[in-house]
mmCIF file of C-alpha atoms and ligand atoms in Angstrom:
data_model
loop_
_atom_site.group_PDB
_atom_site.id
_atom_site.type_symbol
_atom_site.label_atom_id
_atom_site.label_comp_id
_atom_site.label_asym_id
_atom_site.label_seq_id
_atom_site.Cartn_x
_atom_site.Cartn_y
_atom_site.Cartn_z
ATOM 1 C CA MET J 1 -7.771 -11.422 19.869
ATOM 2 C CA SER J 2 -10.349 -10.959 22.974
ATOM 3 C CA THR J 3 -12.346 -7.853 23.334
ATOM 4 C CA ASN J 4 -15.360 -6.712 25.196
ATOM 5 C CA ILE J 5 -16.056 -4.230 22.571
ATOM 6 C CA THR J 6 -19.167 -4.969 20.528
ATOM 7 C CA LYS J 7 -20.033 -1.857 18.734
ATOM 8 C CA ILE J 8 -17.511 0.944 17.434
ATOM 9 C CA GLY J 9 -18.389 4.368 15.936
ATOM 10 C CA VAL J 10 -16.163 5.901 13.130
ATOM 11 C CA MET J 11 -16.094 9.348 12.020
ATOM 12 C CA THR J 12 -14.078 11.970 9.894
ATOM 13 C CA SER J 13 -13.640 15.613 11.302
ATOM 14 C CA GLY J 14 -11.686 18.788 10.370
ATOM 15 C CA GLY J 15 -10.422 19.443 6.899
ATOM 16 C CA ASP J 16 -11.019 16.180 4.626
ATOM 17 C CA ALA J 17 -8.129 14.647 3.158
ATOM 18 C CA PRO J 18 -7.793 11.835 0.212
ATOM 19 C CA GLY J 19 -7.489 8.461 1.865
ATOM 20 C CA MET J 20 -10.304 9.214 4.550
ATOM 21 C CA ASN J 21 -12.731 6.892 2.830
ATOM 22 C CA ALA J 22 -10.120 4.263 2.512
ATOM 23 C CA ALA J 23 -9.596 4.419 6.269
ATOM 24 C CA ILE J 24 -13.455 4.346 6.818
ATOM 25 C CA ARG J 25 -13.539 1.208 4.679
ATOM 26 C CA SER J 26 -10.694 -0.461 6.531
ATOM 27 C CA VAL J 27 -12.302 0.467 9.921
ATOM 28 C CA VAL J 28 -15.816 -1.131 8.883
ATOM 29 C CA ARG J 29 -14.271 -4.223 7.276
ATOM 30 C CA THR J 30 -11.986 -4.723 10.240
ATOM 31 C CA CYS J 31 -14.917 -4.771 12.507
ATOM 32 C CA ALA J 32 -16.920 -6.979 10.164
ATOM 33 C CA TYR J 33 -13.877 -9.453 10.206
ATOM 34 C CA HIS J 34 -13.905 -9.482 14.137
ATOM 35 C CA ASN J 35 -17.876 -9.631 14.173
ATOM 36 C CA ILE J 36 -18.128 -6.164 15.845
ATOM 37 C CA ASP J 37 -20.763 -3.652 14.863
ATOM 38 C CA CYS J 38 -19.637 -0.631 13.221
ATOM 39 C CA VAL J 39 -21.655 2.591 12.957
ATOM 40 C CA GLY J 40 -20.794 5.631 10.561
ATOM 41 C CA ILE J 41 -21.275 9.008 12.172
ATOM 42 C CA PHE J 42 -21.986 11.630 9.815
ATOM 43 C CA ARG J 43 -20.334 15.381 10.116
ATOM 44 C CA GLY J 44 -17.986 14.687 12.835
ATOM 45 C CA TYR J 45 -18.534 15.510 16.351
ATOM 46 C CA ASP J 46 -21.720 17.626 15.388
ATOM 47 C CA GLY J 47 -23.129 14.361 14.023
ATOM 48 C CA ILE J 48 -22.562 12.721 17.539
ATOM 49 C CA ILE J 49 -24.655 15.331 19.058
ATOM 50 C CA GLU J 50 -27.235 15.230 16.265
ATOM 51 C CA GLY J 51 -27.397 11.441 16.474
ATOM 52 C CA LEU J 52 -26.295 11.187 12.713
ATOM 53 C CA PHE J 53 -25.722 7.524 12.952
ATOM 54 C CA GLN J 54 -25.389 4.909 10.364
ATOM 55 C CA PRO J 55 -25.090 1.132 10.780
ATOM 56 C CA MET J 56 -22.382 -0.074 8.332
ATOM 57 C CA ASN J 57 -21.309 -3.454 7.183
ATOM 58 C CA ALA J 58 -18.600 -4.661 4.758
ATOM 59 C CA ARG J 59 -20.920 -3.962 1.680
ATOM 60 C CA SER J 60 -21.607 -0.397 2.933
ATOM 61 C CA VAL J 61 -18.164 0.655 2.054
ATOM 62 C CA LYS J 62 -17.951 -0.871 -1.392
ATOM 63 C CA GLY J 63 -16.412 1.383 -4.087
ATOM 64 C CA ILE J 64 -15.033 4.028 -2.171
ATOM 65 C CA ILE J 65 -11.439 3.068 -1.747
ATOM 66 C CA ASN J 66 -10.558 5.229 -4.821
ATOM 67 C CA LYS J 67 -12.780 8.240 -3.913
ATOM 68 C CA GLY J 68 -11.574 11.590 -2.624
ATOM 69 C CA GLY J 69 -13.294 13.650 0.195
ATOM 70 C CA THR J 70 -15.290 11.479 2.771
ATOM 71 C CA ILE J 71 -18.514 9.709 2.602
ATOM 72 C CA LEU J 72 -19.116 10.610 6.058
ATOM 73 C CA LYS J 73 -18.852 14.254 5.516
ATOM 74 C CA SER J 74 -16.808 16.443 7.978
ATOM 75 C CA ALA J 75 -17.591 19.481 10.179
ATOM 76 C CA ARG J 76 -15.759 21.514 12.666
ATOM 77 C CA SER J 77 -17.876 21.624 15.716
ATOM 78 C CA ASP J 78 -18.470 24.435 18.227
ATOM 79 C CA GLU J 79 -20.945 22.841 20.281
ATOM 80 C CA PHE J 80 -18.438 19.992 20.746
ATOM 81 C CA ARG J 81 -16.193 22.717 22.363
ATOM 82 C CA THR J 82 -18.563 23.133 25.383
ATOM 83 C CA LYS J 83 -19.048 20.828 28.068
ATOM 84 C CA GLN J 84 -22.765 20.673 27.559
ATOM 85 C CA GLY J 85 -22.394 19.852 24.039
ATOM 86 C CA ARG J 86 -19.913 16.842 25.021
ATOM 87 C CA LYS J 87 -22.463 15.514 27.431
ATOM 88 C CA LYS J 88 -25.076 15.425 25.114
ATOM 89 C CA ALA J 89 -22.752 13.621 22.514
ATOM 90 C CA TYR J 90 -22.041 11.319 25.354
ATOM 91 C CA ASP J 91 -25.684 10.478 25.874
ATOM 92 C CA CYS J 92 -26.203 10.005 22.282
ATOM 93 C CA LEU J 93 -23.417 7.498 21.853
ATOM 94 C CA VAL J 94 -24.806 5.552 25.172
ATOM 95 C CA LYS J 95 -28.180 5.547 23.685
ATOM 96 C CA GLU J 96 -26.771 4.135 20.464
ATOM 97 C CA GLY J 97 -24.890 1.553 22.136
ATOM 98 C CA ILE J 98 -21.506 2.636 20.894
ATOM 99 C CA GLN J 99 -18.822 1.712 23.130
ATOM 100 C CA ALA J 100 -15.557 3.275 21.390
ATOM 101 C CA LEU J 101 -14.812 5.811 18.723
ATOM 102 C CA ILE J 102 -12.132 5.643 16.066
ATOM 103 C CA VAL J 103 -11.709 9.544 14.938
ATOM 104 C CA ILE J 104 -10.062 10.274 11.557
ATOM 105 C CA GLY J 105 -8.532 13.914 11.247
ATOM 106 C CA GLY J 106 -5.834 16.345 12.597
ATOM 107 C CA ASP J 107 -4.875 17.780 15.958
ATOM 108 C CA GLY J 108 -8.062 19.541 16.359
ATOM 109 C CA THR J 109 -10.095 16.397 15.986
ATOM 110 C CA PHE J 110 -7.743 14.604 18.423
ATOM 111 C CA THR J 111 -7.886 17.333 21.064
ATOM 112 C CA GLY J 112 -11.646 16.889 21.139
ATOM 113 C CA ALA J 113 -11.186 13.109 21.380
ATOM 114 C CA LEU J 114 -8.926 13.372 24.308
ATOM 115 C CA VAL J 115 -10.953 15.998 26.213
ATOM 116 C CA PHE J 116 -13.899 13.816 25.659
ATOM 117 C CA ASN J 117 -12.275 10.626 26.922
ATOM 118 C CA GLU J 118 -11.048 12.359 30.029
ATOM 119 C CA GLU J 119 -14.434 13.679 30.974
ATOM 120 C CA PHE J 120 -16.399 10.261 30.328
ATOM 121 C CA ASN J 121 -13.802 7.601 30.182
ATOM 122 C CA PHE J 122 -14.868 6.705 26.584
ATOM 123 C CA PRO J 123 -12.339 4.881 24.536
ATOM 124 C CA VAL J 124 -10.947 6.755 21.494
ATOM 125 C CA ILE J 125 -8.327 5.924 19.089
ATOM 126 C CA GLY J 126 -7.184 8.446 16.232
ATOM 127 C CA ILE J 127 -6.170 8.047 12.577
ATOM 128 C CA PRO J 128 -4.316 10.860 11.271
ATOM 129 C CA GLY J 129 -5.775 12.572 8.262
ATOM 130 C CA THR J 130 -4.841 15.748 6.686
ATOM 131 C CA ILE J 131 -2.759 16.801 3.757
ATOM 132 C CA ASP J 132 -0.662 19.022 5.751
ATOM 133 C CA ASN J 133 1.262 16.101 7.414
ATOM 134 C CA ASP J 134 1.622 18.201 10.602
ATOM 135 C CA ILE J 135 1.184 15.368 13.132
ATOM 136 C CA TYR J 136 3.763 14.115 15.556
ATOM 137 C CA GLY J 137 3.864 10.366 15.689
ATOM 138 C CA THR J 138 3.646 9.328 12.021
ATOM 139 C CA THR J 139 5.848 9.994 8.936
ATOM 140 C CA HIS J 140 2.890 10.352 6.944
ATOM 141 C CA THR J 141 -0.613 11.514 7.536
ATOM 142 C CA LEU J 142 -3.417 10.257 5.374
ATOM 143 C CA GLY J 143 -3.693 12.497 2.071
ATOM 144 C CA PHE J 144 -0.221 14.021 2.312
ATOM 145 C CA ASP J 145 1.232 11.750 -0.586
ATOM 146 C CA THR J 146 -1.918 12.643 -2.765
ATOM 147 C CA ALA J 147 -1.741 16.334 -2.202
ATOM 148 C CA LEU J 148 1.922 16.116 -3.007
ATOM 149 C CA ASN J 149 1.347 14.348 -6.487
ATOM 150 C CA THR J 150 -1.497 16.804 -7.117
ATOM 151 C CA VAL J 151 0.833 19.873 -6.402
ATOM 152 C CA VAL J 152 3.614 18.560 -8.376
ATOM 153 C CA GLU J 153 1.361 17.776 -11.378
ATOM 154 C CA ALA J 154 0.050 21.607 -10.874
ATOM 155 C CA ILE J 155 3.529 23.095 -10.990
ATOM 156 C CA ASP J 156 4.743 21.051 -14.007
ATOM 157 C CA LYS J 157 1.814 22.611 -15.625
ATOM 158 C CA ILE J 158 2.706 26.025 -14.518
ATOM 159 C CA ARG J 159 6.366 25.511 -15.591
ATOM 160 C CA ASP J 160 5.142 25.079 -19.112
ATOM 161 C CA THR J 161 3.614 28.459 -19.438
ATOM 162 C CA ALA J 162 6.325 30.178 -17.233
ATOM 163 C CA SER J 163 9.133 29.002 -19.322
ATOM 164 C CA SER J 164 7.073 30.037 -22.586
ATOM 165 C CA HIS J 165 6.950 33.578 -21.402
ATOM 166 C CA ASN J 166 10.185 33.733 -19.173
ATOM 167 C CA ARG J 167 7.971 34.316 -16.198
ATOM 168 C CA LEU J 168 8.602 34.130 -12.534
ATOM 169 C CA PHE J 169 5.536 32.320 -10.676
ATOM 170 C CA PHE J 170 4.961 32.372 -6.989
ATOM 171 C CA ILE J 171 3.071 29.337 -6.315
ATOM 172 C CA GLU J 172 1.146 29.066 -3.045
ATOM 173 C CA VAL J 173 0.472 25.763 -1.431
ATOM 174 C CA MET J 174 -1.398 24.645 1.502
ATOM 175 C CA GLY J 175 0.414 24.335 5.010
ATOM 176 C CA ARG J 176 -1.134 26.682 7.687
ATOM 177 C CA ASP J 177 1.666 26.233 10.018
ATOM 178 C CA VAL J 178 4.101 24.001 8.340
ATOM 179 C CA GLY J 179 6.088 23.589 5.245
ATOM 180 C CA HIS J 180 6.020 19.840 4.441
ATOM 181 C CA ILE J 181 3.934 20.101 1.308
ATOM 182 C CA ALA J 182 6.026 23.289 -0.073
ATOM 183 C CA LEU J 183 9.406 21.540 0.647
ATOM 184 C CA ASN J 184 8.607 18.025 -0.785
ATOM 185 C CA ALA J 185 6.580 19.436 -3.743
ATOM 186 C CA GLY J 186 9.219 21.878 -4.484
ATOM 187 C CA VAL J 187 12.084 19.361 -4.458
ATOM 188 C CA GLY J 188 9.826 17.183 -6.568
ATOM 189 C CA ALA J 189 8.727 19.746 -9.028
ATOM 190 C CA GLY J 190 12.359 21.201 -9.296
ATOM 191 C CA ALA J 191 11.598 24.714 -7.879
ATOM 192 C CA GLU J 192 13.993 27.304 -7.697
ATOM 193 C CA GLU J 193 13.172 28.404 -4.300
ATOM 194 C CA VAL J 194 10.947 27.091 -1.586
ATOM 195 C CA LEU J 195 9.352 29.228 1.188
ATOM 196 C CA ILE J 196 8.355 27.604 4.393
ATOM 197 C CA PRO J 197 7.198 28.809 7.782
ATOM 198 C CA GLU J 198 10.126 27.014 9.562
ATOM 199 C CA GLU J 199 12.768 29.073 7.725
ATOM 200 C CA ASP J 200 12.784 32.762 7.627
ATOM 201 C CA LEU J 201 14.709 33.568 4.189
ATOM 202 C CA GLY J 202 13.842 37.204 4.177
ATOM 203 C CA LEU J 203 13.046 39.301 1.453
ATOM 204 C CA ASP J 204 16.784 40.408 0.535
ATOM 205 C CA ARG J 205 17.929 36.846 0.399
ATOM 206 C CA LEU J 206 15.040 35.895 -1.787
ATOM 207 C CA LEU J 207 15.955 38.622 -4.196
ATOM 208 C CA ASP J 208 19.622 37.401 -4.016
ATOM 209 C CA SER J 209 18.576 33.855 -4.747
ATOM 210 C CA LEU J 210 16.394 34.900 -7.609
ATOM 211 C CA ASN J 211 19.061 37.050 -8.995
ATOM 212 C CA ARG J 212 21.775 34.316 -8.765
ATOM 213 C CA SER J 213 19.303 31.939 -10.528
ATOM 214 C CA LYS J 214 18.697 34.489 -13.371
ATOM 215 C CA GLN J 215 22.447 34.903 -13.593
ATOM 216 C CA SER J 216 22.970 31.241 -13.895
ATOM 217 C CA GLY J 217 21.029 31.161 -17.180
ATOM 218 C CA LYS J 218 17.573 30.567 -15.943
ATOM 219 C CA SER J 219 14.860 32.600 -17.814
ATOM 220 C CA SER J 220 11.983 31.460 -15.669
ATOM 221 C CA SER J 221 11.489 30.888 -12.072
ATOM 222 C CA ILE J 222 9.043 28.891 -9.814
ATOM 223 C CA VAL J 223 9.021 29.709 -6.323
ATOM 224 C CA VAL J 224 6.626 27.674 -4.001
ATOM 225 C CA VAL J 225 5.344 29.144 -0.901
ATOM 226 C CA ALA J 226 3.543 27.574 1.720
ATOM 227 C CA GLU J 227 0.612 29.433 2.857
ATOM 228 C CA GLY J 228 1.951 29.983 6.414
ATOM 229 C CA ASP J 229 5.205 31.279 5.197
ATOM 230 C CA LYS J 230 6.323 34.519 7.240
ATOM 231 C CA ILE J 231 8.075 36.388 4.603
ATOM 232 C CA GLY J 232 5.718 39.273 3.639
ATOM 233 C CA LYS J 233 1.955 39.294 4.511
ATOM 234 C CA ASN J 234 1.019 37.025 1.620
ATOM 235 C CA VAL J 235 2.046 35.709 -1.555
ATOM 236 C CA PHE J 236 0.582 38.995 -3.473
ATOM 237 C CA GLU J 237 2.821 41.183 -1.214
ATOM 238 C CA LEU J 238 5.769 39.040 -2.308
ATOM 239 C CA LYS J 239 4.906 39.513 -6.022
ATOM 240 C CA ASP J 240 4.729 43.070 -5.507
ATOM 241 C CA TYR J 241 8.168 43.434 -3.856
ATOM 242 C CA VAL J 242 9.896 41.356 -6.360
ATOM 243 C CA ASP J 243 7.819 43.293 -9.247
ATOM 244 C CA GLU J 244 9.346 46.324 -7.776
ATOM 245 C CA HIS J 245 12.931 45.243 -7.206
ATOM 246 C CA MET J 246 13.579 42.925 -10.419
ATOM 247 C CA SER J 247 12.438 44.330 -13.704
ATOM 248 C CA TYR J 248 13.623 41.524 -15.928
ATOM 249 C CA TYR J 249 10.834 39.002 -14.854
ATOM 250 C CA ASP J 250 7.383 39.287 -15.407
ATOM 251 C CA VAL J 251 5.931 37.878 -12.099
ATOM 252 C CA ARG J 252 2.735 36.005 -11.753
ATOM 253 C CA VAL J 253 1.004 34.129 -8.778
ATOM 254 C CA SER J 254 -0.872 31.200 -8.593
ATOM 255 C CA VAL J 255 -2.702 30.158 -5.495
ATOM 256 C CA LEU J 256 -3.436 26.355 -5.685
ATOM 257 C CA GLY J 257 -5.892 26.413 -2.831
ATOM 258 C CA HIS J 258 -8.623 23.669 -2.049
ATOM 259 C CA MET J 259 -7.837 21.732 -5.126
ATOM 260 C CA GLN J 260 -4.878 20.235 -3.256
ATOM 261 C CA ARG J 261 -7.376 18.580 -1.099
ATOM 262 C CA GLY J 262 -9.351 16.615 -3.518
ATOM 263 C CA GLY J 263 -8.843 13.992 -5.829
ATOM 264 C CA SER J 264 -8.544 10.092 -5.906
ATOM 265 C CA PRO J 265 -5.980 8.887 -3.172
ATOM 266 C CA SER J 266 -2.695 7.725 -4.413
ATOM 267 C CA CYS J 267 -1.885 3.978 -4.108
ATOM 268 C CA PHE J 268 0.512 5.034 -0.908
ATOM 269 C CA ASP J 269 -2.516 6.685 0.795
ATOM 270 C CA ARG J 270 -4.994 3.858 0.264
ATOM 271 C CA VAL J 271 -2.554 1.181 1.590
ATOM 272 C CA LEU J 272 -1.727 3.464 4.490
ATOM 273 C CA ALA J 273 -5.460 4.142 5.258
ATOM 274 C CA SER J 274 -6.031 0.034 5.081
ATOM 275 C CA ARG J 275 -3.076 -0.362 7.473
ATOM 276 C CA MET J 276 -4.303 2.398 9.789
ATOM 277 C CA GLY J 277 -7.956 1.233 9.965
ATOM 278 C CA VAL J 278 -6.835 -2.351 10.992
ATOM 279 C CA LYS J 279 -4.478 -1.141 13.759
ATOM 280 C CA ALA J 280 -7.071 1.183 15.008
ATOM 281 C CA VAL J 281 -9.805 -1.350 15.469
ATOM 282 C CA GLU J 282 -7.415 -4.096 16.914
ATOM 283 C CA THR J 283 -5.807 -1.451 19.255
ATOM 284 C CA LEU J 284 -9.380 -0.903 20.864
ATOM 285 C CA MET J 285 -9.914 -4.655 20.985
ATOM 286 C CA GLN J 286 -6.789 -5.046 23.128
ATOM 287 C CA GLY J 287 -8.629 -2.440 25.482
ATOM 288 C CA LYS J 288 -6.291 0.405 24.947
ATOM 289 C CA THR J 289 -7.591 3.953 24.514
ATOM 290 C CA ASN J 290 -5.939 7.556 23.680
ATOM 291 C CA TYR J 291 -3.510 6.531 21.076
ATOM 292 C CA MET J 292 -3.098 7.655 17.579
ATOM 293 C CA VAL J 293 -1.996 5.128 15.014
ATOM 294 C CA GLY J 294 0.932 6.326 12.733
ATOM 295 C CA LEU J 295 3.644 5.084 10.396
ATOM 296 C CA LEU J 296 7.160 4.827 11.893
ATOM 297 C CA ASN J 297 10.118 3.111 10.162
ATOM 298 C CA ASN J 298 7.455 1.369 8.020
ATOM 299 C CA LEU J 299 5.642 -0.003 10.961
ATOM 300 C CA MET J 300 2.180 0.748 12.429
ATOM 301 C CA GLU J 301 2.917 2.117 15.658
ATOM 302 C CA LEU J 302 0.878 3.737 18.589
ATOM 303 C CA THR J 303 1.712 7.298 20.080
ATOM 304 C CA PRO J 304 -0.560 8.559 23.033
ATOM 305 C CA LEU J 305 -2.912 11.210 21.604
ATOM 306 C CA LYS J 306 -1.504 13.781 24.194
ATOM 307 C CA LYS J 307 2.085 13.418 22.632
ATOM 308 C CA ALA J 308 0.669 13.222 19.054
ATOM 309 C CA ILE J 309 -1.182 16.764 19.835
ATOM 310 C CA LYS J 310 1.586 18.569 21.585
ATOM 311 C CA GLY J 311 4.550 17.136 19.716
ATOM 312 C CA LYS J 312 5.931 18.976 16.840
ATOM 313 C CA SER J 313 6.264 17.545 13.338
ATOM 314 C CA LYS J 314 9.761 18.642 12.343
ATOM 315 C CA ILE J 315 10.629 19.670 8.831
ATOM 316 C CA ASN J 316 13.141 17.327 7.170
ATOM 317 C CA LYS J 317 16.502 19.060 7.520
ATOM 318 C CA GLU J 318 18.230 16.815 5.195
ATOM 319 C CA LEU J 319 15.530 17.480 2.474
ATOM 320 C CA LEU J 320 16.106 21.240 3.045
ATOM 321 C CA ARG J 321 19.626 20.813 2.247
ATOM 322 C CA VAL J 322 18.814 18.715 -0.809
ATOM 323 C CA SER J 323 16.558 21.476 -1.983
ATOM 324 C CA ASP J 324 19.389 24.085 -1.677
ATOM 325 C CA ILE J 325 21.845 22.103 -3.460
ATOM 326 C CA MET J 326 19.235 21.474 -6.215
ATOM 327 C CA THR J 327 18.560 25.161 -6.716
ATOM 328 C CA THR J 328 22.162 25.849 -7.615
HETATM 329 O O1 F6P B 401 -6.469 20.422 5.917
HETATM 330 C C1 F6P B 401 -5.424 21.417 6.495
HETATM 331 C C2 F6P B 401 -5.700 22.761 5.483
HETATM 332 O O2 F6P B 401 -5.580 22.206 4.166
HETATM 333 C C3 F6P B 401 -4.667 23.855 5.722
HETATM 334 O O3 F6P B 401 -3.347 23.464 5.123
HETATM 335 C C4 F6P B 401 -5.499 25.198 5.230
HETATM 336 O O4 F6P B 401 -4.841 25.972 5.963
HETATM 337 C C5 F6P B 401 -6.767 24.779 5.720
HETATM 338 O O5 F6P B 401 -6.927 23.260 5.661
HETATM 339 C C6 F6P B 401 -7.957 25.373 5.016
HETATM 340 O O6 F6P B 401 -9.136 24.974 5.661
HETATM 341 P P1 F6P B 401 -10.559 25.448 5.297
HETATM 342 O O7 F6P B 401 -10.480 26.399 4.351
HETATM 343 O O8 F6P B 401 -11.191 24.272 4.924
HETATM 344 O O9 F6P B 401 -10.869 25.803 6.578
#
């Protein structure tokens, strides 16, 4: 494989996700394998502007494949949103001798990378890392699988107490704009109902559905709600509404929150991260830029960053139907 690139920078940006460390490890070791220098950049785009650079070799990333979070830290940078900030970043990269960037994050991270490339013709490749799985061009983002396992484990525990007290639980899970976590974890944990932004069930149909499940003999119920769901203002308002209209359930709310983003990555996320890191470095070595690496039909594929940002990650309709059937 031929390349003119001799030094690559790697960074994480936006919300952290399990598997980011495994991806950093993979990028660093792939660089070492191909005799390319690798520089870790701390705190995302802010770190480029502030020159928070750390040369990394194969041994710098030992013992991190199983760690949640990101050893490079993450940040959402306001300064990088300005042209002046990006010029500072460019100057810092040139001073450090970094010739290309691998950015690990979500669509905000990719938007920054694309603008940067368009302004300075600086080679960039994206690795999708977010628990929300809301990126076009990959069936799985890093952290999604781990987050699902975390959520299913939490719901299993809540179900124990729900069934002991004949309670109805609304469990809010992450997913600002999409319902991938809610739908998959809902099916995986056997929830009675799943509320996601992509589908507007409406309060009346929610009550009908809960009444049906009560009449079918269920004494407790779990409703998984994506944080971006549009029924009601929030999960607490849903609780109040159901409390008012259904006397036989004692209703509780559980917001799982940021615990969903933490923890040791699953084997699936570790393997995916390792594959994505290799593909990202070798794509730069082929002289390509402005792509995101992704998993499609179990192959590592490239999607133009522009498409990854603009495209919609669609909810799995077949899984929606499965969810409906399972709640009978
Ligand atoms: O990482 C994505 C995400 O988990 C969203 O689902 C959630 O809305 C958001 O991050 C919360 O991010 P923060 O509280 O870190 O700003």
